[in-house]
């Protein structure tokens, strides 16, 4: 009769147990890695939502400033058309036509990489256009002063300012809408609801 070898049975049990332990370890490792990826993705999404909310608010404030300054430029152009030429020096032109919100907007640019590709490109493009506004308008003010402050020169300056501000305002509005849509930002939520 065949004699049962307990050492062989123990070796088989040990081998099967080792294989089972390895399979369980692999399953646990995959599960843990999936949970870690989900946690990282949720945190990245949370940070992107916070940055999107901040940028959206800043774009809205910039849009309000653009609207106000474009209105002033239109009023000045209308006054010139009616024959009442306001006497403005360089400082007054700069206060009326240059953007004040610019310095607080630039510190967020490094966070645009948190956004999806299209939103990041739109946000960067908007920033590039906004960033180029003040130097362009400062040059237009200098040209106006260099040409002798004539009525037509002032009308041209005001027209340039209004057109550029309207373009930037539209771009800011589009970017703000995109951020709100992609990041599901709702302006009607109560404070602290995010």
mmCIF file with all atom_site columns, C-alpha atoms in Angstrom, residues 10 26 28 87 150:
data_model
loop_
_atom_site.group_PDB
_atom_site.id
_atom_site.type_symbol
_atom_site.label_atom_id
_atom_site.label_alt_id
_atom_site.label_comp_id
_atom_site.label_asym_id
_atom_site.label_entity_id
_atom_site.label_seq_id
_atom_site.pdbx_PDB_ins_code
_atom_site.Cartn_x
_atom_site.Cartn_y
_atom_site.Cartn_z
_atom_site.occupancy
_atom_site.B_iso_or_equiv
_atom_site.pdbx_formal_charge
_atom_site.auth_seq_id
_atom_site.auth_comp_id
_atom_site.auth_asym_id
_atom_site.auth_atom_id
_atom_site.pdbx_PDB_model_num
ATOM 1 C CA . UNK A 1 10  ? 2.986  20.103  3.721   1.00 0.00 ? 10  UNK A CA 1
ATOM 2 C CA . UNK A 1 26  ? -1.636 41.661  -5.877  1.00 0.00 ? 26  UNK A CA 1
ATOM 3 C CA . UNK A 1 28  ? -4.861 44.398  -2.391  1.00 0.00 ? 28  UNK A CA 1
ATOM 4 C CA . UNK A 1 87  ? -8.582 118.852 -20.693 1.00 0.00 ? 87  UNK A CA 1
ATOM 5 C CA . UNK A 1 150 ? -6.154 117.270 -31.190 1.00 0.00 ? 150 UNK A CA 1
#
